[in-house]
Amino acid sequence: MARSLAETEVVEMGGVSIYVLHDLGRLDLKPEAAGFRVVVYGTAIAEDRRENGVLFFNPGSADRDGSTWR
C-alpha cells in the first residue's frame, strides 16, 4: 500500500535546516529569509547550485541507473 507524502518537509541535520519538496516551482518562501541553508527538490535531472547562501540540490531520479549523478 502506498502512503501519501507531505508536499513539503523540514529536516534538521547537524544544526542545518533543510527544506524538502518535489517541485521547485512551488517553493512558496524565501529559504534564506526562513533560515534554511539547503533546499532539496526532485526531478529526473540532477543539479546543484548556490543562491543567496542557500544550496539548492536535486539528487536526480531514484529509478535511474545512476547516470544522472555527477
Coordinates of N, CA and C in Angstrom, one line a residue:
M1 N 0.8 -1.2 0.0 CA 0.0 0.0 0.0 C 0.9 1.2 0.0
A2 N 0.6 2.1 -0.9 CA 1.4 3.4 -1.0 C 0.9 4.3 0.1
R3 N 1.8 5.1 0.6 CA 1.4 6.1 1.6 C 1.6 7.4 0.9
S4 N 0.8 8.4 1.3 CA 1.0 9.7 0.7 C 2.1 10.5 1.4
L5 N 2.8 11.3 0.7 CA 3.9 12.1 1.2 C 3.4 13.5 1.4
A6 N 4.0 14.2 2.3 CA 3.7 15.6 2.5 C 4.2 16.4 1.3
E7 N 3.6 17.5 1.0 CA 4.0 18.3 -0.1 C 5.4 18.9 0.2
T8 N 5.6 19.2 1.4 CA 7.0 19.7 1.8 C 7.3 19.1 3.2
E9 N 8.6 19.1 3.5 CA 9.1 18.6 4.7 C 10.3 19.4 5.2
V10 N 10.4 19.6 6.5 CA 11.5 20.3 7.1 C 12.3 19.3 7.9
V11 N 13.6 19.3 7.6 CA 14.6 18.4 8.3 C 15.7 19.2 8.9
E12 N 16.0 18.8 10.2 CA 17.2 19.4 10.8 C 18.3 18.4 10.9
M13 N 19.4 18.7 10.5 CA 20.5 17.7 10.5 C 21.8 18.4 10.8
G14 N 22.4 18.1 11.9 CA 23.7 18.7 12.3 C 23.6 20.2 12.4
G15 N 22.5 20.7 12.9 CA 22.3 22.1 13.0 C 22.0 22.9 11.8
V16 N 21.7 22.1 10.7 CA 21.4 22.7 9.4 C 19.9 22.5 9.1
S17 N 19.2 23.6 8.8 CA 17.8 23.4 8.4 C 17.7 23.2 6.9
I18 N 16.9 22.1 6.6 CA 16.8 21.7 5.2 C 15.3 21.7 4.8
Y19 N 15.0 22.3 3.7 CA 13.6 22.3 3.2 C 13.5 21.3 2.0
V20 N 12.6 20.4 2.1 CA 12.4 19.4 1.1 C 11.1 19.5 0.4
L21 N 11.1 19.5 -1.0 CA 9.9 19.5 -1.8 C 10.2 18.8 -3.1
H22 N 9.1 18.5 -3.8 CA 9.3 17.9 -5.1 C 9.5 18.9 -6.2
D23 N 8.6 19.8 -6.3 CA 8.6 20.8 -7.5 C 9.1 22.1 -7.0
L24 N 10.3 22.5 -7.4 CA 10.9 23.7 -7.0 C 10.1 24.9 -7.4
G25 N 9.3 24.8 -8.5 CA 8.4 25.9 -8.9 C 7.3 26.2 -8.0
R26 N 7.1 25.3 -7.0 CA 6.1 25.5 -6.0 C 6.7 26.0 -4.7
L27 N 7.9 26.4 -4.7 CA 8.6 26.9 -3.5 C 7.8 28.2 -3.1
D28 N 7.3 28.2 -1.9 CA 6.4 29.4 -1.5 C 7.0 30.2 -0.4
L29 N 8.4 30.2 -0.3 CA 9.0 31.0 0.7 C 10.4 31.4 0.2
K30 N 11.0 32.3 0.8 CA 12.4 32.6 0.5 C 13.3 31.9 1.5
P31 N 14.0 30.8 1.1 CA 14.7 29.9 2.0 C 15.6 30.7 2.9
E32 N 16.4 31.6 2.4 CA 17.4 32.4 3.2 C 16.7 33.2 4.3
A33 N 15.5 33.8 4.0 CA 14.8 34.6 5.0 C 14.1 33.7 6.1
A34 N 13.8 32.4 5.7 CA 13.2 31.5 6.6 C 14.2 30.7 7.4
G35 N 15.5 30.9 7.2 CA 16.5 30.2 7.9 C 17.0 28.9 7.4
F36 N 16.6 28.6 6.1 CA 17.0 27.3 5.5 C 18.4 27.5 4.8
R37 N 19.3 26.6 5.0 CA 20.6 26.7 4.3 C 20.6 25.7 3.1
V38 N 19.7 24.8 3.1 CA 19.6 23.8 2.0 C 18.2 23.6 1.5
V39 N 17.9 23.5 0.2 CA 16.7 23.1 -0.4 C 16.9 21.9 -1.2
V40 N 16.2 20.8 -0.9 CA 16.4 19.6 -1.7 C 15.1 19.4 -2.4
Y41 N 15.1 19.2 -3.7 CA 13.9 19.1 -4.5 C 14.2 17.9 -5.5
G42 N 13.1 17.5 -6.2 CA 13.3 16.4 -7.1 C 12.7 16.4 -8.4
T43 N 13.5 16.1 -9.4 CA 13.0 15.8 -10.8 C 14.1 14.9 -11.3
A44 N 14.0 14.5 -12.5 CA 14.9 13.5 -13.1 C 16.3 14.0 -13.3
I45 N 16.5 15.3 -13.5 CA 17.8 15.8 -13.8 C 18.5 16.3 -12.6
A46 N 19.7 15.7 -12.3 CA 20.4 16.1 -11.1 C 21.1 17.4 -11.4
E47 N 21.2 18.2 -10.3 CA 21.9 19.5 -10.4 C 22.1 20.0 -9.0
D48 N 23.0 21.0 -8.8 CA 23.2 21.7 -7.6 C 23.7 23.1 -7.9
R49 N 23.3 24.0 -7.1 CA 23.7 25.4 -7.3 C 23.5 26.2 -5.9
R50 N 24.2 27.3 -5.8 CA 24.1 28.1 -4.6 C 23.4 29.4 -5.1
E51 N 22.5 29.9 -4.2 CA 21.8 31.2 -4.5 C 21.5 31.9 -3.2
N52 N 22.0 33.1 -3.0 CA 21.8 33.8 -1.7 C 22.2 33.0 -0.5
G53 N 23.3 32.3 -0.6 CA 23.8 31.5 0.5 C 23.1 30.2 0.8
V54 N 22.2 29.8 -0.1 CA 21.4 28.6 0.1 C 21.8 27.6 -1.0
L55 N 22.1 26.3 -0.6 CA 22.4 25.3 -1.5 C 21.1 24.7 -2.0
F56 N 20.8 24.7 -3.3 CA 19.7 24.0 -4.0 C 20.2 22.8 -4.6
F57 N 19.7 21.6 -4.1 CA 20.2 20.3 -4.5 C 19.1 19.4 -5.0
N58 N 19.3 18.9 -6.2 CA 18.4 17.9 -6.8 C 19.2 16.6 -7.0
P59 N 18.9 15.6 -6.3 CA 19.7 14.4 -6.5 C 19.4 13.6 -7.8
G60 N 18.4 14.0 -8.5 CA 18.1 13.3 -9.7 C 17.1 12.1 -9.4
S61 N 16.8 11.4 -10.4 CA 15.8 10.3 -10.3 C 16.3 9.2 -9.5
A62 N 15.4 8.6 -8.6 CA 15.8 7.5 -7.8 C 15.6 6.2 -8.6
D63 N 15.0 6.2 -9.8 CA 14.8 5.0 -10.5 C 15.7 4.9 -11.8
R64 N 16.7 5.7 -11.9 CA 17.6 5.6 -13.0 C 18.8 4.7 -12.6
D65 N 19.7 4.5 -13.5 CA 20.9 3.7 -13.3 C 22.0 4.4 -12.7
G66 N 21.8 5.7 -12.3 CA 22.9 6.5 -11.7 C 23.5 7.4 -12.7
S67 N 23.1 7.3 -14.0 CA 23.8 8.1 -15.0 C 23.5 9.6 -14.8
T68 N 22.5 10.0 -14.0 CA 22.2 11.4 -13.8 C 23.0 12.0 -12.7
W69 N 23.7 11.1 -11.9 CA 24.5 11.6 -10.8 C 25.9 12.1 -11.4
R70 N 26.3 13.1 -10.7 CA 27.6 13.7 -11.1 C 28.7 13.1 -10.2

